[in-house]
Amino acid sequence: MSTEQQFDVVVIGGGPAGYIAAIRAAQLGMSAACIESAAYADPKGDVRLGGTCLNVGCIPSKALLQSSELYDQAGHAFHMHGITTDKVAMDVGAMQLRKQNIVSQLTTGIRGLFKKNKVTLLAGHGSFAQRQGDLWALDVSRDETVSRVLAKHVVVATGSSARHLPDIEVDNQFICDNVGALDFDAVPARLGVIGSGVIGLELGSVWRRLGAQVTVLEAMPDFLAACDPAIAKEAWKSLVQKQGLGVKLGAHISSVQVVANKSGKGKAASSIVRIEYEHADEHQVLECDRLIVSVGRVPNTIGLNAGAVGLAMNDRGFVEVDDHCRTNLENVWAVGDVVRGPMLAHKGMEEGVMVAECIAGQAGHVNYQAIPWIIYTHPEIAWVGQTEQQLKAAGTPYKAGQIPFLANGRALGQGDPQGFVRMYAHAETDAILGVHIIGNNASELIAEAVVAMELGASSEDLARICHGHPTLSEVMHEAALACDKRPLHF
Ligand code: FAD
Ligand code: NAI
């Protein structure tokens, strides 16, 4: 008789997609386990749940963004309110400690949620062993020890890792991916960034606010190409022209090396990073104290033994799934960054819920048209639905309403009236097709647009909803009115 532990659902990977799948499966009455490797172990060697998001992604980056934003405001915005301060100083060690405490609090919290929901945590590296009757046998390896578990259903939620460029060795000291970039122990005088995507702009903003001179080298000719063009233009004005984030578009890297810092005196670092690149038909050199490489992420499937069991993957290494995250193998599902779609924690969590509900025989569903994107720069950028270029390309007839925060009393009172809300609605049906925000608190404001789109609302529906006064949400209300050319305050 088999002595192996057996579960209804075993999830491989304890990031947001995986831990949510396990918790929801347990809530639905199934026995559930989650295998998490020691990729993020605490100082005692205990496995940390929460994946990239909690350990080296969303949460630590937002903690640093908040600290650096307050520092920036103390130096540049307090005086508007009549507040004067003596010299403002930043203790980077204290800022990092605060960040780490938040991470610890949240990762410990997931352990608590597992306990509460009776999800078994299996610490180790998970891989497929074989199909055994109508069960899957999985191996869990840790420190030379391999144990085997059996599962009726397997959910692959192994997430993603930073993409590295050929011939550029990330040491997470001088040349960093997201892991090292969140852990600087001092503000680099000169920071280089390769890639002006979400990480480049968020982490570039953190260190610029703290005093680094930041140069971002971006291969593409367009800035924030995935955003609505009006938003990308406004973001360029704000981040690059006003704040001085040095972004060079159309820059092609030829070499990156850590070299001796010949001019380094006293405490100055012994090494610097030297980047050679082509820009505007010229060969250029950038020397900096730290370099962040943020050129996208790749799915984690190595070591899963996926090939041996025939798990289908696409040519970019993502596990192939259908709309309900079913793979080609019976009772094997995959969710989160390891499958197609935006690499966002909330998208993975929704997929985790959907898969658990589908396994339980319910009608799990994710509306991929209503997944919000948020970039936590200042001003924040957030959107849901289609951009103007997508609407044009699809030949969809649309009308637009755009209202600036400058016309809003709350934004003026907060001393932060930059940016606008831009809304698109179908020219004939009036259904909301996309909402794009750049401005203070865009991350929170976008939720209203997501709800509206999820419920199939029209711009008229939003225009007829009473919004509190004075709030930033009134700008959303006015943008809905503006779709019908009848804004009241603009
Ligand atoms: P992951 O979070 O990557 O988790 C996968 C887990 O699986 C990991 O814990 C890993 O150790 C484990 N694992 C892998 N292979 C195995 C194996 N074989 N056996 C056992 N365990 C295994 N998204 C947002 O929505 N908002 C943000 O603000 C945001 N900010 C970000 C900032 C940064 C700097 C970065 C890097 C990412 C950010 N993201 C953000 C993206 C977000 O972190 C990811 O989309 C999310 O973490 C994906 O969740 P996941 O569960 O699919 O994978
Ligand atoms: P990204 O895909 O957002 O941006 C990568 C950028 O690097 C692109 O602009 C690309 O053109 C550029 N690039 C690629 N190769 C290059 C090269 N050789 N030289 C110069 N530029 C090059 O990827 P990023 O910033 O690494 O973030 C990864 C993912 O993590 C994001 O796509 C997002 O899914 C997630 N994330 C989400 C956040 C949020 O929701 N607020 C915050 C941070 C990350």
Coordinates of C-alpha atoms and ligand atoms in Angstrom, one line a residue:
M1 CA 0.0 0.0 0.0
S2 CA 1.2 3.5 -0.9
T3 CA 2.5 5.6 2.0
E4 CA 2.7 8.7 -0.1
Q5 CA 0.6 11.7 1.0
Q6 CA -2.3 12.2 -1.4
F7 CA -4.2 15.5 -2.1
D8 CA -7.0 16.5 -4.3
V9 CA -4.9 19.5 -5.5
V10 CA -1.2 20.1 -5.3
V11 CA 0.1 23.5 -6.5
I12 CA 3.7 23.9 -7.5
G13 CA 4.8 27.4 -6.5
G14 CA 3.7 29.6 -3.6
G15 CA 3.5 33.0 -5.3
P16 CA 0.2 35.0 -5.6
A17 CA -1.2 32.7 -8.4
G18 CA -0.2 29.5 -6.5
Y19 CA -1.1 30.4 -2.9
I20 CA -4.5 31.7 -4.0
A21 CA -5.2 28.5 -6.0
A22 CA -4.4 26.4 -2.9
I23 CA -6.5 28.5 -0.5
R24 CA -9.5 28.6 -2.8
A25 CA -9.2 24.8 -3.4
A26 CA -9.2 24.3 0.3
Q27 CA -12.2 26.7 0.8
L28 CA -14.1 24.5 -1.7
G29 CA -13.6 21.5 0.5
M30 CA -10.6 19.9 -1.3
S31 CA -7.5 18.7 0.3
A32 CA -4.8 21.1 -0.9
A33 CA -1.0 21.3 -0.7
C34 CA 1.4 23.9 -2.0
I35 CA 5.0 23.0 -2.9
E36 CA 7.4 26.0 -2.5
S37 CA 11.1 25.9 -3.0
A38 CA 13.6 27.7 -0.8
A39 CA 14.1 30.4 -3.4
Y40 CA 13.0 33.0 -0.8
A41 CA 14.1 31.6 2.5
D42 CA 14.2 33.7 5.7
P43 CA 17.4 33.9 7.7
K44 CA 16.5 30.7 9.6
G45 CA 16.1 28.8 6.3
D46 CA 12.3 28.7 6.4
V47 CA 10.6 28.9 3.1
R48 CA 8.9 32.2 2.4
L49 CA 5.6 32.2 0.6
G50 CA 4.4 35.0 -1.7
G51 CA 6.8 34.4 -4.6
T52 CA 8.2 37.3 -6.6
C53 CA 5.4 39.6 -5.6
L54 CA 5.9 39.6 -1.9
N55 CA 9.6 39.0 -1.7
V56 CA 11.3 40.8 -4.6
G57 CA 8.5 42.5 -6.6
C58 CA 5.2 44.4 -6.0
I59 CA 5.4 44.8 -2.2
P60 CA 9.1 45.8 -1.6
S61 CA 9.1 48.1 -4.7
K62 CA 5.9 49.9 -3.5
A63 CA 7.4 50.2 0.0
L64 CA 10.5 51.9 -1.5
L65 CA 8.4 54.0 -3.8
Q66 CA 6.4 55.3 -0.8
S67 CA 9.5 56.2 1.3
S68 CA 11.2 57.9 -1.6
E69 CA 8.1 59.8 -2.5
L70 CA 7.8 61.2 1.0
Y71 CA 11.5 62.2 0.9
D72 CA 10.9 63.9 -2.4
Q73 CA 7.8 65.7 -1.1
A74 CA 9.6 66.8 2.0
G75 CA 12.3 68.4 -0.1
H76 CA 10.1 69.8 -2.9
A77 CA 6.4 70.0 -2.0
F78 CA 6.1 70.7 1.7
H79 CA 7.0 74.4 1.3
M80 CA 3.8 74.9 -0.9
H81 CA 1.8 74.1 2.3
G82 CA 3.8 76.5 4.4
I83 CA 5.8 73.8 6.0
T84 CA 9.5 74.3 6.3
T85 CA 12.0 71.7 7.4
D86 CA 15.6 71.7 8.3
K87 CA 17.8 69.7 5.9
V88 CA 15.9 66.5 4.9
A89 CA 18.0 63.4 5.1
M90 CA 17.4 59.8 4.1
D91 CA 18.6 56.8 6.1
V92 CA 18.7 54.2 3.4
G93 CA 19.3 51.4 6.0
A94 CA 16.1 52.4 7.9
M95 CA 14.2 52.6 4.6
Q96 CA 15.3 49.1 3.7
L97 CA 14.5 47.7 7.2
R98 CA 11.0 49.1 6.9
K99 CA 10.6 47.4 3.5
Q100 CA 11.9 44.1 4.9
N101 CA 9.5 44.3 7.9
I102 CA 6.5 44.7 5.5
V103 CA 7.7 41.8 3.4
S104 CA 8.1 39.6 6.5
Q105 CA 4.7 40.6 7.9
L106 CA 3.0 39.6 4.6
T107 CA 4.9 36.4 3.9
T108 CA 4.2 35.2 7.5
G109 CA 0.6 36.2 6.9
I110 CA 0.3 33.8 4.0
R111 CA 1.6 31.0 6.3
G112 CA -1.2 31.9 8.7
L113 CA -3.7 31.8 5.8
F114 CA -2.5 28.3 4.9
K115 CA -2.9 27.2 8.5
K116 CA -6.4 28.7 8.7
N117 CA -7.5 27.1 5.5
K118 CA -5.7 23.8 6.2
V119 CA -3.4 24.0 3.2
T120 CA -0.3 21.8 3.6
L121 CA 3.0 23.5 2.8
L122 CA 5.5 21.2 1.3
A123 CA 8.9 22.9 1.4
G124 CA 11.1 22.0 -1.5
H125 CA 11.5 22.0 -5.3
G126 CA 8.5 20.4 -7.0
S127 CA 8.7 18.3 -10.2
F128 CA 6.6 15.9 -12.2
A129 CA 7.6 12.2 -11.6
Q130 CA 4.9 10.2 -13.5
R131 CA 1.3 9.5 -14.1
Q132 CA 0.2 6.8 -11.6
G133 CA -3.3 5.5 -12.5
D134 CA -5.6 8.5 -12.4
L135 CA -3.2 10.4 -10.1
W136 CA 0.0 12.5 -10.7
A137 CA 3.1 11.6 -8.7
L138 CA 5.2 14.6 -7.9
D139 CA 8.7 14.8 -6.3
V140 CA 9.5 17.3 -3.7
S141 CA 13.3 17.7 -3.2
R142 CA 15.1 19.6 -0.5
D143 CA 18.7 19.2 0.7
E144 CA 19.3 15.9 -1.0
T145 CA 16.0 14.4 0.3
V146 CA 13.2 13.6 -2.1
S147 CA 9.7 12.8 -1.0
R148 CA 6.8 11.9 -3.2
V149 CA 3.2 13.1 -3.2
L150 CA 0.2 12.1 -5.2
A151 CA -2.3 14.6 -6.6
K152 CA -5.6 14.3 -8.4
H153 CA -5.0 17.7 -9.9
V154 CA -1.8 19.6 -10.3
V155 CA -1.6 23.4 -10.7
V156 CA 1.7 24.7 -12.1
A157 CA 2.3 28.2 -10.7
T158 CA 6.1 28.5 -10.9
G159 CA 6.1 32.1 -11.9
S160 CA 8.9 34.0 -13.7
S161 CA 12.4 35.3 -13.3
A162 CA 14.2 38.4 -14.6
R163 CA 15.3 38.0 -18.2
H164 CA 19.1 38.5 -18.5
L165 CA 20.9 39.7 -21.6
P166 CA 23.5 37.6 -23.3
D167 CA 27.1 38.4 -22.1
I168 CA 25.9 40.6 -19.3
E169 CA 26.4 38.9 -16.0
V170 CA 24.1 39.9 -13.2
D171 CA 26.0 39.9 -9.9
N172 CA 23.3 41.8 -8.0
Q173 CA 26.0 44.0 -6.6
F174 CA 27.0 46.3 -9.5
I175 CA 24.8 44.8 -12.3
C176 CA 21.4 44.1 -10.8
D177 CA 18.1 42.6 -11.7
N178 CA 15.0 43.3 -9.6
V179 CA 16.5 41.3 -6.7
G180 CA 19.6 43.5 -6.3
A181 CA 17.9 46.7 -7.3
L182 CA 15.5 46.5 -4.4
D183 CA 18.4 46.1 -1.9
F184 CA 20.8 48.9 -2.5
D185 CA 22.5 49.9 0.8
A186 CA 23.2 53.4 -0.4
V187 CA 22.0 55.8 -3.1
P188 CA 24.2 55.4 -6.1
A189 CA 25.4 58.7 -7.4
R190 CA 24.9 57.5 -11.0
L191 CA 22.4 54.8 -11.8
G192 CA 22.1 53.2 -15.2
V193 CA 19.0 51.3 -16.2
I194 CA 18.5 49.1 -19.3
G195 CA 14.8 49.0 -20.3
S196 CA 12.3 51.8 -19.7
G197 CA 9.5 49.3 -18.9
V198 CA 7.6 49.1 -15.6
I199 CA 10.5 48.1 -13.4
G200 CA 12.9 50.6 -15.1
L201 CA 10.5 53.5 -14.4
E202 CA 9.4 52.5 -10.9
L203 CA 12.9 51.6 -9.5
G204 CA 14.5 54.4 -11.6
S205 CA 12.0 56.8 -9.9
V206 CA 12.9 55.5 -6.4
W207 CA 16.6 56.2 -6.7
R208 CA 16.2 59.4 -8.7
R209 CA 14.0 60.8 -5.9
L210 CA 16.7 59.9 -3.4
G211 CA 19.3 61.8 -5.4
A212 CA 20.8 59.5 -8.0
Q213 CA 21.4 60.7 -11.5
V214 CA 19.5 58.1 -13.5
T215 CA 20.0 57.2 -17.2
V216 CA 17.6 54.8 -18.8
L217 CA 18.6 53.1 -22.0
E218 CA 15.7 51.8 -24.0
A219 CA 15.9 49.8 -27.2
M220 CA 12.5 50.8 -28.6
P221 CA 11.9 54.1 -30.4
D222 CA 8.7 54.8 -28.4
F223 CA 8.3 55.6 -24.7
L224 CA 5.7 53.4 -22.9
A225 CA 4.5 51.9 -26.2
A226 CA 1.9 49.7 -24.5
C227 CA 0.2 52.8 -23.0
D228 CA -2.4 55.0 -24.6
P229 CA -0.5 57.6 -26.7
A230 CA -1.9 60.5 -24.8
I231 CA -0.8 59.0 -21.5
A232 CA 2.7 58.1 -22.8
K233 CA 3.1 61.7 -24.0
E234 CA 2.1 63.1 -20.6
A235 CA 4.3 60.6 -18.8
W236 CA 7.3 61.7 -20.9
K237 CA 6.6 65.3 -20.0
S238 CA 6.4 64.6 -16.4
L239 CA 9.0 61.9 -15.7
V240 CA 11.6 62.9 -18.3
Q241 CA 11.2 66.6 -18.9
K242 CA 10.1 67.8 -15.4
Q243 CA 11.6 65.2 -13.1
G244 CA 14.8 64.6 -15.0
L245 CA 14.7 60.9 -15.4
G246 CA 17.2 60.6 -18.3
V247 CA 15.6 58.3 -20.8
K248 CA 17.3 57.6 -24.1
L249 CA 15.1 55.8 -26.7
G250 CA 16.5 53.7 -29.5
A251 CA 19.6 52.9 -27.5
H252 CA 21.3 49.6 -28.5
I253 CA 23.7 48.1 -26.0
S254 CA 27.1 46.9 -27.3
S255 CA 28.8 45.9 -24.1
V256 CA 28.5 46.1 -20.3
Q257 CA 31.5 45.6 -18.0
V258 CA 32.4 46.1 -14.4
V259 CA 35.7 48.0 -14.4
A260 CA 38.0 49.6 -11.9
N261 CA 36.9 53.0 -10.7
K262 CA 40.0 55.0 -11.5
S263 CA 38.7 58.2 -10.1
G264 CA 37.3 56.6 -7.0
K265 CA 38.7 58.2 -3.9
G266 CA 38.2 57.6 -0.2
K267 CA 34.9 55.7 0.3
A268 CA 34.0 55.7 -3.4
A269 CA 33.3 52.3 -4.8
S270 CA 36.4 50.4 -6.2
S271 CA 34.4 49.4 -9.3
I272 CA 31.9 51.0 -11.7
V273 CA 29.8 49.8 -14.6
R274 CA 30.8 50.8 -18.1
I275 CA 28.1 50.5 -20.8
E276 CA 28.9 51.1 -24.4
Y277 CA 25.9 51.6 -26.7
E278 CA 24.8 53.0 -30.0
H279 CA 22.4 56.0 -29.9
A280 CA 21.3 58.3 -32.7
D281 CA 24.0 56.9 -35.0
E282 CA 26.7 57.5 -32.4
H283 CA 28.8 55.3 -30.3
Q284 CA 28.3 56.4 -26.6
V285 CA 29.6 55.4 -23.2
L286 CA 27.8 55.5 -19.9
E287 CA 29.6 55.1 -16.7
C288 CA 27.6 54.4 -13.5
D289 CA 27.9 53.1 -10.0
R290 CA 25.1 50.6 -10.3
L291 CA 23.2 49.2 -13.3
I292 CA 19.7 47.8 -13.2
V293 CA 18.8 45.4 -16.1
S294 CA 15.0 45.4 -16.4
V295 CA 14.2 44.0 -19.9
G296 CA 11.3 41.7 -19.1
R297 CA 10.8 38.4 -17.4
V298 CA 10.9 34.7 -18.5
P299 CA 8.7 31.9 -17.2
N300 CA 10.1 29.4 -14.7
T301 CA 9.8 25.9 -16.1
I302 CA 13.4 24.5 -15.7
G303 CA 13.6 21.6 -13.3
L304 CA 9.8 20.8 -13.5
N305 CA 10.6 17.6 -15.6
A306 CA 7.8 18.9 -17.9
G307 CA 9.3 17.4 -21.0
A308 CA 9.3 13.9 -19.6
V309 CA 5.5 14.0 -19.0
G310 CA 4.8 15.9 -22.2
L311 CA 3.6 19.2 -20.8
A312 CA 3.2 21.5 -23.9
M313 CA 5.0 24.8 -23.9
N314 CA 5.1 27.5 -26.6
D315 CA 8.2 28.7 -28.3
R316 CA 8.8 31.4 -25.6
G317 CA 8.8 28.8 -22.8
F318 CA 5.3 29.6 -21.4
V319 CA 3.1 26.6 -20.5
E320 CA 0.3 26.4 -23.1
V321 CA -3.1 26.8 -21.6
D322 CA -6.7 27.4 -22.8
D323 CA -9.0 30.2 -21.6
H324 CA -9.5 28.2 -18.3
C325 CA -5.8 27.6 -17.7
R326 CA -6.1 23.9 -18.7
T327 CA -2.9 22.4 -20.1
N328 CA -2.6 19.6 -22.6
L329 CA -2.3 17.1 -19.8
E330 CA -5.3 15.6 -18.0
N331 CA -5.9 17.4 -14.6
V332 CA -2.9 19.6 -15.0
W333 CA -3.5 23.4 -14.9
A334 CA -1.1 26.3 -15.0
V335 CA -1.6 29.9 -13.8
G336 CA 0.2 33.2 -13.3
D337 CA 3.4 34.4 -14.9
V338 CA 4.2 31.0 -16.3
V339 CA 1.3 31.3 -18.8
R340 CA 0.3 33.8 -21.4
G341 CA -1.1 37.2 -20.6
P342 CA 0.2 40.1 -18.5
M343 CA 2.7 39.2 -15.8
L344 CA 0.7 40.8 -13.0
A345 CA 0.0 39.5 -9.5
H346 CA -3.8 40.2 -9.7
K347 CA -4.1 38.4 -13.0
G348 CA -2.4 35.3 -11.5
M349 CA -4.6 35.5 -8.4
E350 CA -7.8 35.6 -10.6
E351 CA -6.5 32.6 -12.5
G352 CA -5.8 30.7 -9.2
V353 CA -9.4 31.2 -8.1
M354 CA -10.8 30.2 -11.6
V355 CA -8.8 27.0 -11.7
A356 CA -9.8 25.9 -8.1
E357 CA -13.4 26.6 -9.0
C358 CA -13.2 24.7 -12.3
I359 CA -11.6 21.7 -10.5
A360 CA -14.5 21.8 -8.0
G361 CA -16.9 21.7 -11.0
Q362 CA -17.9 25.3 -10.8
A363 CA -17.9 27.9 -13.6
G364 CA -14.6 29.6 -12.9
H365 CA -13.9 32.5 -15.2
V366 CA -11.4 35.3 -15.8
N367 CA -12.4 38.4 -17.8
Y368 CA -9.1 39.1 -19.5
Q369 CA -10.6 42.3 -21.0
A370 CA -10.9 43.9 -17.5
I371 CA -7.5 43.5 -16.0
P372 CA -6.1 46.8 -14.8
W373 CA -2.4 47.9 -15.3
I374 CA -0.8 50.2 -12.8
I375 CA 2.6 51.9 -12.9
Y376 CA 3.5 53.4 -9.6
T377 CA 5.5 56.3 -10.8
H378 CA 4.6 59.9 -9.8
P379 CA 2.2 60.7 -11.3
E380 CA 0.8 57.2 -11.2
I381 CA -0.4 55.6 -14.5
A382 CA -3.3 53.2 -14.6
W383 CA -5.5 51.8 -17.3
V384 CA -8.0 49.1 -18.2
G385 CA -9.4 48.1 -21.6
Q386 CA -8.3 49.3 -25.0
T387 CA -6.0 52.1 -25.9
E388 CA -6.7 54.6 -28.7
Q389 CA -4.3 52.9 -31.1
Q390 CA -6.0 49.5 -30.4
L391 CA -9.4 51.0 -31.1
K392 CA -8.1 52.6 -34.3
A393 CA -6.4 49.4 -35.5
A394 CA -9.6 47.4 -34.9
G395 CA -11.7 50.0 -36.7
T396 CA -14.0 50.4 -33.6
P397 CA -16.1 53.6 -33.7
Y398 CA -15.4 55.4 -30.5
K399 CA -15.8 58.7 -28.7
A400 CA -13.4 60.1 -26.1
G401 CA -13.8 62.2 -23.0
Q402 CA -10.7 63.7 -21.3
I403 CA -10.7 65.8 -18.1
P404 CA -7.6 67.2 -16.3
F405 CA -7.1 67.0 -12.6
L406 CA -6.4 70.7 -12.7
A407 CA -10.2 71.2 -12.9
N408 CA -10.7 69.2 -9.6
G409 CA -10.8 70.9 -6.2
R410 CA -9.5 67.9 -4.3
A411 CA -6.5 67.6 -6.6
L412 CA -5.7 71.3 -6.1
G413 CA -6.2 70.9 -2.3
Q414 CA -3.7 68.1 -2.3
G415 CA -1.3 70.2 -4.3
D416 CA -1.0 67.6 -7.0
P417 CA -3.2 68.4 -9.9
Q418 CA -1.1 67.0 -12.8
G419 CA -2.5 64.6 -15.3
F420 CA -5.9 63.6 -16.5
V421 CA -8.5 60.8 -17.0
R422 CA -9.2 59.8 -20.6
M423 CA -12.2 57.5 -21.3
Y424 CA -13.3 55.8 -24.5
A425 CA -16.8 54.6 -25.2
H426 CA -18.3 52.9 -28.2
A427 CA -19.7 55.6 -30.6
E428 CA -22.9 53.6 -31.1
T429 CA -23.6 51.5 -28.0
D430 CA -21.8 53.9 -25.5
A431 CA -20.2 50.8 -23.8
I432 CA -17.0 51.8 -22.0
L433 CA -14.1 50.4 -24.0
G434 CA -11.1 51.8 -22.1
V435 CA -10.1 54.2 -19.3
H436 CA -6.6 55.7 -18.9
I437 CA -5.4 57.7 -16.0
I438 CA -2.3 59.6 -15.3
G439 CA -2.3 61.4 -11.9
N440 CA -2.2 61.2 -8.2
N441 CA -3.9 58.0 -6.9
A442 CA -4.6 56.6 -10.4
S443 CA -3.9 53.2 -8.8
E444 CA -7.0 53.5 -6.6
L445 CA -9.2 55.4 -9.1
I446 CA -8.9 52.8 -11.8
A447 CA -10.9 50.4 -9.7
E448 CA -14.1 52.2 -10.5
A449 CA -13.4 51.8 -14.2
V450 CA -12.7 48.1 -13.8
V451 CA -16.0 47.6 -12.0
A452 CA -17.8 49.6 -14.7
M453 CA -16.2 47.5 -17.5
E454 CA -16.8 44.2 -15.7
L455 CA -20.5 45.1 -15.3
G456 CA -20.7 46.2 -19.0
A457 CA -21.5 49.8 -18.0
S458 CA -21.9 52.7 -20.5
S459 CA -20.3 56.1 -20.1
E460 CA -23.9 57.3 -19.4
D461 CA -24.1 54.8 -16.5
L462 CA -21.0 56.3 -14.9
A463 CA -22.2 59.8 -15.7
R464 CA -25.4 59.2 -13.7
I465 CA -23.7 57.8 -10.6
C466 CA -23.3 60.2 -7.7
H467 CA -19.6 60.7 -6.9
G468 CA -18.5 62.2 -3.5
H469 CA -17.3 65.8 -3.4
P470 CA -14.6 66.8 -3.2
T471 CA -12.9 63.7 -4.5
L472 CA -10.5 62.7 -7.2
S473 CA -13.2 60.3 -8.4
E474 CA -15.1 63.3 -9.7
V475 CA -12.6 63.5 -12.6
M476 CA -13.8 60.0 -13.6
H477 CA -17.4 61.2 -13.5
E478 CA -16.5 64.3 -15.6
A479 CA -14.6 62.2 -18.1
A480 CA -17.8 60.0 -18.5
L481 CA -19.8 63.2 -19.0
A482 CA -17.2 64.4 -21.5
C483 CA -17.8 61.3 -23.6
D484 CA -21.2 62.9 -24.3
K485 CA -19.6 66.4 -24.6
R486 CA -21.4 67.7 -21.5
P487 CA -18.8 68.0 -18.7
L488 CA -20.0 70.2 -15.9
H489 CA -16.8 71.5 -14.4
F490 CA -14.6 71.8 -17.5
Ligands
FAD1 P1 5.8 34.2 -8.7 O1 5.4 35.3 -7.8 O2 7.1 34.3 -9.5 O3 5.9 32.9 -7.7 C1 6.3 31.6 -8.2 C2 6.8 30.9 -7.0 O4 7.0 29.5 -7.4 C3 8.1 31.4 -6.4 O5 7.9 31.5 -5.0 C4 9.1 30.3 -6.7 O6 10.1 30.2 -5.7 C5 8.2 29.1 -6.8 N1 8.8 28.0 -7.6 C6 9.2 28.1 -8.9 N2 9.5 26.9 -9.4 C7 9.3 26.0 -8.4 C8 9.4 24.6 -8.3 N3 9.8 23.8 -9.3 N4 9.0 24.0 -7.1 C9 8.6 24.8 -6.0 N5 8.5 26.1 -6.1 C10 8.8 26.7 -7.3 N6 2.6 42.8 -10.4 C11 1.6 43.6 -10.0 O7 0.4 43.2 -10.3 N7 1.7 44.8 -9.4 C12 2.9 45.3 -9.1 O8 3.0 46.4 -8.5 C13 4.1 44.5 -9.4 N8 5.3 45.0 -9.1 C14 6.4 44.2 -9.5 C15 7.6 44.7 -9.2 C16 8.8 44.0 -9.5 C17 10.1 44.6 -9.2 C18 8.6 42.7 -10.1 C19 9.8 41.9 -10.5 C20 7.4 42.2 -10.4 C21 6.3 43.0 -10.1 N9 5.0 42.5 -10.4 C22 3.9 43.3 -10.1 C23 4.8 41.2 -11.1 C24 4.4 40.2 -10.0 O9 5.4 40.1 -9.0 C25 4.1 38.8 -10.7 O10 3.2 39.0 -11.8 C26 3.6 37.8 -9.7 O11 4.5 37.6 -8.6 C27 3.4 36.5 -10.4 O12 2.9 35.5 -9.5 P2 3.1 34.0 -9.8 O13 2.5 33.3 -8.6 O14 2.7 33.6 -11.1 O15 4.7 33.8 -9.7
NAI2 P1 8.9 45.4 -19.3 O1 8.4 44.4 -20.3 O2 7.9 46.2 -18.6 O3 9.9 46.4 -20.0 C1 11.1 46.0 -20.5 C2 11.6 47.1 -21.4 O4 13.0 46.7 -21.7 C3 10.9 47.3 -22.7 O5 10.6 48.7 -22.8 C4 11.8 46.8 -23.7 O6 11.6 47.4 -25.0 C5 13.1 47.1 -23.1 N1 14.2 46.2 -23.6 C6 14.2 44.9 -23.9 N2 15.4 44.5 -24.3 C7 16.2 45.6 -24.3 C8 17.6 45.8 -24.6 N3 18.4 44.8 -25.0 N4 18.1 47.0 -24.5 C9 17.3 48.1 -24.0 N5 16.0 47.9 -23.7 C10 15.5 46.7 -23.9 O7 9.8 44.5 -18.3 P2 10.3 44.9 -16.8 O8 10.3 46.3 -16.6 O9 11.5 44.1 -16.7 O10 9.1 44.3 -15.9 C11 8.8 42.9 -16.0 C12 7.4 42.7 -15.8 O11 7.1 42.8 -14.3 C13 6.4 43.8 -16.3 O12 6.1 43.6 -17.6 C14 5.2 43.6 -15.5 O13 4.5 42.5 -16.0 C15 5.8 43.2 -14.1 N6 5.9 44.4 -13.3 C16 4.7 45.0 -13.0 C17 4.7 46.2 -12.2 C18 3.4 46.8 -11.9 O14 2.3 46.2 -12.2 N7 3.4 48.0 -11.4 C19 5.9 46.7 -11.7 C20 7.1 46.0 -12.1 C21 7.0 44.9 -12.8

